[in-house]
PDB file of C-alpha atoms in Angstrom:
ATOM      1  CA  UNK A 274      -3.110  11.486   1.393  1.00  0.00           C
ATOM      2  CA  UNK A 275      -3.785   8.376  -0.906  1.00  0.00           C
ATOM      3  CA  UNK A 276      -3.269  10.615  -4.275  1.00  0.00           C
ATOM      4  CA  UNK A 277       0.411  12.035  -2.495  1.00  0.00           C
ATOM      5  CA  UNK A 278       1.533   8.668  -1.932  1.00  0.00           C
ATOM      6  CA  UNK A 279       0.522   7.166  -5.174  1.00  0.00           C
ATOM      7  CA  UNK A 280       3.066  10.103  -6.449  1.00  0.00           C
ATOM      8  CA  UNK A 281       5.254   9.776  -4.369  1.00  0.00           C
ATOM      9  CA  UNK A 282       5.762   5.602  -4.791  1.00  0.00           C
ATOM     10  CA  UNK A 283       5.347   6.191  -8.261  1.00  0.00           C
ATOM     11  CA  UNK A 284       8.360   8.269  -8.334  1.00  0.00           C
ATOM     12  CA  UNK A 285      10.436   6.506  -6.029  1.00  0.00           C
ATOM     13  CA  UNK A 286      10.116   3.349  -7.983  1.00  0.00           C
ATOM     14  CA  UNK A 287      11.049   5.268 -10.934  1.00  0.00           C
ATOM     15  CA  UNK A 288      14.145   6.695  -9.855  1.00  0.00           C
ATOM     16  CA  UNK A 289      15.365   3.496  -8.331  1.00  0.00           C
ATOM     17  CA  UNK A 290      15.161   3.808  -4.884  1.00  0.00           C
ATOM     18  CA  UNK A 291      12.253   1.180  -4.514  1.00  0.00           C
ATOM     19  CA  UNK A 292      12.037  -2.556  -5.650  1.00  0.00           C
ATOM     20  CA  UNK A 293       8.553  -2.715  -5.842  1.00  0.00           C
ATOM     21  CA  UNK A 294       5.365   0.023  -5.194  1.00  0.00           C
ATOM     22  CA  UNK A 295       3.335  -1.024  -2.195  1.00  0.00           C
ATOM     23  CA  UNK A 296      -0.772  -1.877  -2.302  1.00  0.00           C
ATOM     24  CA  UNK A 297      -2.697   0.917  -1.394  1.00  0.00           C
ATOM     25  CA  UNK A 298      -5.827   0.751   0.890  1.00  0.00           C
ATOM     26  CA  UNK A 299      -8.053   3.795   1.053  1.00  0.00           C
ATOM     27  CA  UNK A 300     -10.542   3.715   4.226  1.00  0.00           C
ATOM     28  CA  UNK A 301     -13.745   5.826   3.988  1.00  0.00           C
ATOM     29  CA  UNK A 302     -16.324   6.113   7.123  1.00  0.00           C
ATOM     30  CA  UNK A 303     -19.794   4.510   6.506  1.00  0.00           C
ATOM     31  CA  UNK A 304     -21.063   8.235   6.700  1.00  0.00           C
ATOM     32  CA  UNK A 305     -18.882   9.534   4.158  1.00  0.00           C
ATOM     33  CA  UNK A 306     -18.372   6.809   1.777  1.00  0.00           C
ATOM     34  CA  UNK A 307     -18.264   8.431  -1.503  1.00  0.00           C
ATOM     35  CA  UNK A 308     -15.190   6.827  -3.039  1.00  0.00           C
ATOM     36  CA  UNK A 309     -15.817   3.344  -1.640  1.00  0.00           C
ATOM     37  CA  UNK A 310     -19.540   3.628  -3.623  1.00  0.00           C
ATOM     38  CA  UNK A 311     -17.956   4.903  -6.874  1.00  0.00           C
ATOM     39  CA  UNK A 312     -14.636   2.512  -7.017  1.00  0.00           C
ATOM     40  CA  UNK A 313     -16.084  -1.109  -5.050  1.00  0.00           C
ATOM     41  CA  UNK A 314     -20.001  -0.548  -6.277  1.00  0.00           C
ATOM     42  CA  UNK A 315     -19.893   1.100  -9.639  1.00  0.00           C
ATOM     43  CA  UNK A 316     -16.456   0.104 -11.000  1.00  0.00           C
ATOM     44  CA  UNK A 317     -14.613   3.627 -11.155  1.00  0.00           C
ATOM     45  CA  UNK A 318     -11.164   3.779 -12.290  1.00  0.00           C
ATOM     46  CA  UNK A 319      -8.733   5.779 -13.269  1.00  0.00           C
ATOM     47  CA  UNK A 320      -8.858   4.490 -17.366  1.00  0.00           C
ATOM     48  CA  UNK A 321      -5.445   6.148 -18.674  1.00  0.00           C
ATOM     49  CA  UNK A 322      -6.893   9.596 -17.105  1.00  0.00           C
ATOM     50  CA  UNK A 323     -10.400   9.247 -18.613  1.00  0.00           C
ATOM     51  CA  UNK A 324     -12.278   8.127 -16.039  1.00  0.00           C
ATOM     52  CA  UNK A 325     -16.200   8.023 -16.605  1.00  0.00           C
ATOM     53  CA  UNK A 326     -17.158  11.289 -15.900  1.00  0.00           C
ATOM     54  CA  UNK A 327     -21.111  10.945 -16.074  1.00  0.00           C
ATOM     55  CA  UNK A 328     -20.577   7.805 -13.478  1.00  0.00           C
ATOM     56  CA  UNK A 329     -19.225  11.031 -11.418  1.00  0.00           C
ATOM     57  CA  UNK A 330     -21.688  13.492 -12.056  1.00  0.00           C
ATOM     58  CA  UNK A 331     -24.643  10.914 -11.737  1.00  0.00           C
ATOM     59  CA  UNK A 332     -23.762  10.261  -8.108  1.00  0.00           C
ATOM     60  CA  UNK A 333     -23.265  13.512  -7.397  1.00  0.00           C
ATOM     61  CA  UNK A 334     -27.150  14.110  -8.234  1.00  0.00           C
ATOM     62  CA  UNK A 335     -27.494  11.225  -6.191  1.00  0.00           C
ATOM     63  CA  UNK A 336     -26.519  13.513  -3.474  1.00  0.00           C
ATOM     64  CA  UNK A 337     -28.073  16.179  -4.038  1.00  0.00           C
ATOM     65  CA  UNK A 338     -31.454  14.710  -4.750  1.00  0.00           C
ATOM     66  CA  UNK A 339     -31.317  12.638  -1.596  1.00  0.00           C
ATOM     67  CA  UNK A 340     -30.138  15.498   0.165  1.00  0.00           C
ATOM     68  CA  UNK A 341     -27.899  12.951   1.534  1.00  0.00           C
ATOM     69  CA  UNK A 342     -24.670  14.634   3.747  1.00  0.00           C
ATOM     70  CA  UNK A 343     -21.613  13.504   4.736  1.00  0.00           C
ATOM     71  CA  UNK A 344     -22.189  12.171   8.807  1.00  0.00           C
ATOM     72  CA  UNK A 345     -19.643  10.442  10.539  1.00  0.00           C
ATOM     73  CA  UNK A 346     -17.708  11.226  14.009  1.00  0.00           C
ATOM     74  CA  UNK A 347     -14.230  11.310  12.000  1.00  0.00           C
ATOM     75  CA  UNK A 348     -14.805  14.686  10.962  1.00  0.00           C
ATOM     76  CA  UNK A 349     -11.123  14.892   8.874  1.00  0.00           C
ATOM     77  CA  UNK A 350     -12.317  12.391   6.418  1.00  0.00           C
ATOM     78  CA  UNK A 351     -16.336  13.732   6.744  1.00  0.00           C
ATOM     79  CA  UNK A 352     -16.522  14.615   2.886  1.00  0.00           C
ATOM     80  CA  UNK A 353     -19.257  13.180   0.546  1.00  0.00           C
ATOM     81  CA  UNK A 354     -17.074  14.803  -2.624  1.00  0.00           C
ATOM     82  CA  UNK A 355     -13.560  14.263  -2.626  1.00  0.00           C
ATOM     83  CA  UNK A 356     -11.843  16.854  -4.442  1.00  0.00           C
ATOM     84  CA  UNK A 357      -8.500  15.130  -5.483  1.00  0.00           C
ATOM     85  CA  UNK A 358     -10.945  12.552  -6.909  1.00  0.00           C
ATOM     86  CA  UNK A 359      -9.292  11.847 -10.054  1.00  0.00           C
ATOM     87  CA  UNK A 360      -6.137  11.437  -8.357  1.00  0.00           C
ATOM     88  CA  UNK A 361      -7.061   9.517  -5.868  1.00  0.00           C
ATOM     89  CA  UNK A 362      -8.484   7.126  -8.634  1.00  0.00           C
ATOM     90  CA  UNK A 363      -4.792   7.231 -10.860  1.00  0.00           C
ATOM     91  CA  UNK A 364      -2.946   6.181  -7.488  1.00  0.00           C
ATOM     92  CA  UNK A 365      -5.430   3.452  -6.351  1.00  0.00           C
ATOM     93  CA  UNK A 366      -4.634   2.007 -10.230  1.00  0.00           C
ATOM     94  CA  UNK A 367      -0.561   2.454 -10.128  1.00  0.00           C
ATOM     95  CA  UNK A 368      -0.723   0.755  -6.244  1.00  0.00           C
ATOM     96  CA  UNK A 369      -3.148  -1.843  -7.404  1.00  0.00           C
ATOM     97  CA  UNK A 370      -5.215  -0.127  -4.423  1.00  0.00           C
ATOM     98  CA  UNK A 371      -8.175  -1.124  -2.947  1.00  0.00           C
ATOM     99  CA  UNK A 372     -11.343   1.171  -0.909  1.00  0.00           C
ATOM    100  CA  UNK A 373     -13.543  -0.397   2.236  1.00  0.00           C
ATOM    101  CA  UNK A 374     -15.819   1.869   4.101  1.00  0.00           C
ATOM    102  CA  UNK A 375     -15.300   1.189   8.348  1.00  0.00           C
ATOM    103  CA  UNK A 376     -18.275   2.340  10.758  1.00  0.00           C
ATOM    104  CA  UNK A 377     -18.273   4.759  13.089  1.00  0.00           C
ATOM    105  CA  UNK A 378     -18.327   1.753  15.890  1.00  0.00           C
ATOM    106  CA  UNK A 379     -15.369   0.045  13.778  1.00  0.00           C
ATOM    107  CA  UNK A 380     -13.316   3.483  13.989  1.00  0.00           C
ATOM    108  CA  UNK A 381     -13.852   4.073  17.605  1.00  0.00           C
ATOM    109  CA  UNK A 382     -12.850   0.455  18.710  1.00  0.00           C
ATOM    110  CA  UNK A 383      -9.669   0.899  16.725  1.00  0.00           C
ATOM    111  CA  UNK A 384      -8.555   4.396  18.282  1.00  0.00           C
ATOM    112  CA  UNK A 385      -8.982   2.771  21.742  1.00  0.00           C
ATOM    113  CA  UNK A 386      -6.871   0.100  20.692  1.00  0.00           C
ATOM    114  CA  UNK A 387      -4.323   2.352  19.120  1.00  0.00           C
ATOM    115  CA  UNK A 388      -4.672   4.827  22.728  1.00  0.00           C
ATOM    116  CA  UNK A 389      -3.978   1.619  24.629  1.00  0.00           C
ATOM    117  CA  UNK A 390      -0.750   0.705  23.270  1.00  0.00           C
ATOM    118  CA  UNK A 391       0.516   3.873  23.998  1.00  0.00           C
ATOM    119  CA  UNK A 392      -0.190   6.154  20.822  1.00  0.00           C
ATOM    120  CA  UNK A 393      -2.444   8.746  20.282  1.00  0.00           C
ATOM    121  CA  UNK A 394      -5.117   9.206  17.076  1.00  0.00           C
ATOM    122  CA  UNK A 395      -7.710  10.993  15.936  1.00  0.00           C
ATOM    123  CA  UNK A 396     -10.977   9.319  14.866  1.00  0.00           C
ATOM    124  CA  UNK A 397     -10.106   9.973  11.037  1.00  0.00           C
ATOM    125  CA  UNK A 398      -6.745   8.124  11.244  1.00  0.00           C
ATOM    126  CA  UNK A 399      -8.083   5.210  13.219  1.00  0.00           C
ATOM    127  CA  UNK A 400     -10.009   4.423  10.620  1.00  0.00           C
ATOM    128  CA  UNK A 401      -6.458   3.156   8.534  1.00  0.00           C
ATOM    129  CA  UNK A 402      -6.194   0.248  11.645  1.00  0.00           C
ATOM    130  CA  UNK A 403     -10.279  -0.362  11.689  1.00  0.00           C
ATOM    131  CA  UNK A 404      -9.790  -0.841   7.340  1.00  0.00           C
ATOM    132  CA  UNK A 405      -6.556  -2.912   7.727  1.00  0.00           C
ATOM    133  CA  UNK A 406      -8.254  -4.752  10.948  1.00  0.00           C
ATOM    134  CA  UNK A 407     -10.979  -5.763   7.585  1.00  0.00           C
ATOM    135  CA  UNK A 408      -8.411  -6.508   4.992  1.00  0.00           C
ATOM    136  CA  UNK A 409      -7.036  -8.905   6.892  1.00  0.00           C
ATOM    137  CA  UNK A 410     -10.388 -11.001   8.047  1.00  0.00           C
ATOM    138  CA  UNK A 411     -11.536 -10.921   3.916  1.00  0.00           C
ATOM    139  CA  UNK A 412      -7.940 -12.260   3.790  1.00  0.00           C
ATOM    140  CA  UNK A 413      -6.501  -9.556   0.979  1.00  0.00           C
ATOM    141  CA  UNK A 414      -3.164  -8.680   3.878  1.00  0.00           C
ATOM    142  CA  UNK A 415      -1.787 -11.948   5.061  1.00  0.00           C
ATOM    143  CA  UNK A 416      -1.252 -11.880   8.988  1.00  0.00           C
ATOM    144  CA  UNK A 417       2.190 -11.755   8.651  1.00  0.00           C
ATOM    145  CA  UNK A 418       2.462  -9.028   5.894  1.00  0.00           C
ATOM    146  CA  UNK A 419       4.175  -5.408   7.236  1.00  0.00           C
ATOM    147  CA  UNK A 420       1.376  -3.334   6.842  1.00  0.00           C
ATOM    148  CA  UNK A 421       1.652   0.945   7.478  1.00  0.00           C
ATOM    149  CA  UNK A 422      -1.330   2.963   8.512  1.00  0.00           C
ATOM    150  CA  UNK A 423      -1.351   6.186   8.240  1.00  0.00           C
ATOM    151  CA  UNK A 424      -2.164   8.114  11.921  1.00  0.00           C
ATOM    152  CA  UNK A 425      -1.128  11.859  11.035  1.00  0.00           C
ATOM    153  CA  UNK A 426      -4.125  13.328  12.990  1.00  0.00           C
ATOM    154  CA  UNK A 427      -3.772  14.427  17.152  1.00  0.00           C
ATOM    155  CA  UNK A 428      -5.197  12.604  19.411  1.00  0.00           C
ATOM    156  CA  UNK A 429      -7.146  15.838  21.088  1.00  0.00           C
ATOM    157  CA  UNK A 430      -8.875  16.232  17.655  1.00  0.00           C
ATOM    158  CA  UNK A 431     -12.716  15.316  17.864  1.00  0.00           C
ATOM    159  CA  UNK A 432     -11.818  15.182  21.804  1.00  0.00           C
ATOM    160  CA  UNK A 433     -15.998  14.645  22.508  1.00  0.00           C
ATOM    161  CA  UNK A 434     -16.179  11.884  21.013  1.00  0.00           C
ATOM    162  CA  UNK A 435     -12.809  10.277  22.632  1.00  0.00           C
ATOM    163  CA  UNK A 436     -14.672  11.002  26.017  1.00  0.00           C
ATOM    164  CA  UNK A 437     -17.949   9.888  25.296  1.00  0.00           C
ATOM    165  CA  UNK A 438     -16.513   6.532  24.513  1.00  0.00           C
ATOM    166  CA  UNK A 439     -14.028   6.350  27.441  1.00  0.00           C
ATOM    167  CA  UNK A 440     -16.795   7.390  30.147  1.00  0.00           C
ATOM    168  CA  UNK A 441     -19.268   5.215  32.299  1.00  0.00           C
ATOM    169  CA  UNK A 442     -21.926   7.647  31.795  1.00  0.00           C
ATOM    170  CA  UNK A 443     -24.290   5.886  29.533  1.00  0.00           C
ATOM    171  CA  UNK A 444     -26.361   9.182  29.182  1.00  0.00           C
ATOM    172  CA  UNK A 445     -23.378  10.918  27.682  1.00  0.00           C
ATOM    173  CA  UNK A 446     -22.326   7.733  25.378  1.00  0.00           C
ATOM    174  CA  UNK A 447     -26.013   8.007  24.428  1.00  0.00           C
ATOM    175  CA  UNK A 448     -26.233  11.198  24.031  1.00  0.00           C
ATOM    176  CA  UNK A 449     -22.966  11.713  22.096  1.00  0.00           C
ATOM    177  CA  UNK A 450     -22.677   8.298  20.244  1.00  0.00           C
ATOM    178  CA  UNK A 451     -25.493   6.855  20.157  1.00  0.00           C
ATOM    179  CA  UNK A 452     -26.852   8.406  16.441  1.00  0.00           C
ATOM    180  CA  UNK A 453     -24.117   7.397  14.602  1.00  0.00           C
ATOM    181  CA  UNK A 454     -24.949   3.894  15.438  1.00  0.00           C
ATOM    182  CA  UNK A 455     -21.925   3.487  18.235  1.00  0.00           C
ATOM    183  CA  UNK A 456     -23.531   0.812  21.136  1.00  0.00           C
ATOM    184  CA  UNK A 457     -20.651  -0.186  22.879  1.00  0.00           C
ATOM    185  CA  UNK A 458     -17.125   0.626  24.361  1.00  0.00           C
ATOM    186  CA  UNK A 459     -15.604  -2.798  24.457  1.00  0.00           C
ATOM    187  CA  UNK A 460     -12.100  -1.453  24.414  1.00  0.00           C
ATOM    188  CA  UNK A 461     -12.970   1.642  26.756  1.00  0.00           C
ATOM    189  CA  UNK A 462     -10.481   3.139  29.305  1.00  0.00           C
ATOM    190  CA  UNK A 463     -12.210   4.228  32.185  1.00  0.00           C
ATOM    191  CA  UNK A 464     -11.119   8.210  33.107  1.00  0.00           C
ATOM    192  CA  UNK A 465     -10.303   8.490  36.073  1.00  0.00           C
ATOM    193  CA  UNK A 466     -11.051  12.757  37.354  1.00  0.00           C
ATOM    194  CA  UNK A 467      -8.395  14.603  39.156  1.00  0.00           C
ATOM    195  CA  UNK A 468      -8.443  18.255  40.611  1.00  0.00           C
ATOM    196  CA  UNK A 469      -5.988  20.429  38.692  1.00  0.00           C
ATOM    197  CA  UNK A 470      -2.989  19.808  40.883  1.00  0.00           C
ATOM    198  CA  UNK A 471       0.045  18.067  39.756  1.00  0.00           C
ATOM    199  CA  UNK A 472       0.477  16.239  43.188  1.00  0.00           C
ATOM    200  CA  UNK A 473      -3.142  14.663  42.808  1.00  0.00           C
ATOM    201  CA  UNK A 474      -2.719  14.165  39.092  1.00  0.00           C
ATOM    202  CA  UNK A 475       1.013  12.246  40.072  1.00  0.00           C
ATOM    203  CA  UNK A 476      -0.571  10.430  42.919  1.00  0.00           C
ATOM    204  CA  UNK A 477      -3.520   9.330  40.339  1.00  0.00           C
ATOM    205  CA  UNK A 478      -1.389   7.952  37.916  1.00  0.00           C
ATOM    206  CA  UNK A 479       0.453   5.889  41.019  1.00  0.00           C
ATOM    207  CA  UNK A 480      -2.932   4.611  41.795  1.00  0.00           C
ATOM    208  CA  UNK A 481      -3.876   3.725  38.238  1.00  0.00           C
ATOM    209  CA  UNK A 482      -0.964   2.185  36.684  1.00  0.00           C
TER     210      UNK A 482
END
């Protein structure tokens, strides 16, 4: 996504049909935080289209030595190597772009917030709000700035993960969230159970609303 629309506003502005090109803000998971590590920790960029290709490899063996995997419940953004890399890295310089890494507590919390104004996500696109939700407490988006994120992904996507958070059973929260360091549903929505009937499923929504 973040290497199409550094094209894409790149273009636009060119032909005319934009003032100005937009900051870009690229959200990785904690668990799968490659680009955050090479761009914010080791000072990656895009250099004219030569970026520092050893810096690349280097962390790569990083990886590999370590063993260490990509682990987060967003599974559409669980990748430890990126492989639009180098574009991602021209659009992030061309948007004056930024990268923050959001945890796996920080991405749930934002997907119930986005469920309970009516919209549907998946994990890996409520990570935008969770990284926007951060800009603005480090104070790089003012409060009253018009910010987009970015929620292609279906709600039923990574549907485990959605329930596990939403339930009372603190066995299944455990057992489902509790490794990737999630310890709380402070935005939950309690499901309510229903036999498959469309009368009971009418008359629950009447008694819920």
């Amino acid at each position: 996504n973040s290497s199409s629309f550094g094209k894409a506003f790149s273009e636009l502005k060119q032909l005319g049909l934009i003032d100005r090109v937009p900051r870009l803000a690229v959200i990785n998971a904690a668990g799968a935080n490659t680009l955050y590590q090479l761009y914010e920790k080791r000072g990656l960029r895009w250099n004219r289209g030569k970026p520092d290709q050893k810096l690349i490899d280097g962390y790569v063996a990083e990886l590999d030595t370590t063993g260490k995997r990509a682990d987060t419940i967003a599974s559409a953004i669980e990748i430890n190597r990126p492989v639009n890399l180098e574009k991602c890295l021209r659009a992030l310089e061309g948007m004056d772009g930024v990268v923050r890494e959001v945890t796996d507590q920080e991405i749930l919390d934002a997907k119930a917030k986005v469920g309970a104004s009516g919209f549907g996500c998946e994990p890996a696109s409520a990570a935008s709000v969770a990284g926007a939700k951060k800009l603005c407490e480090e104070g790089l988006i003012d409060p009253e700035a018009r910010v987009v994120c970015i929620l292609t992904g279906h709600q039923l996507k990574d549907p485990t993960a959605t329930v596990a958070y939403h339930t009372s059973d603190q066995t299944e929260f455990n057992r489902v969230l509790g490794s990737r360091g999630v310890s709380r549903a402070a935005f939950a929505n309690r499901a309510v159970q229903v036999e498959n009937d469309l009368d009971a499923i009418v008359q629950a929504i009447q008694l819920n609303s």
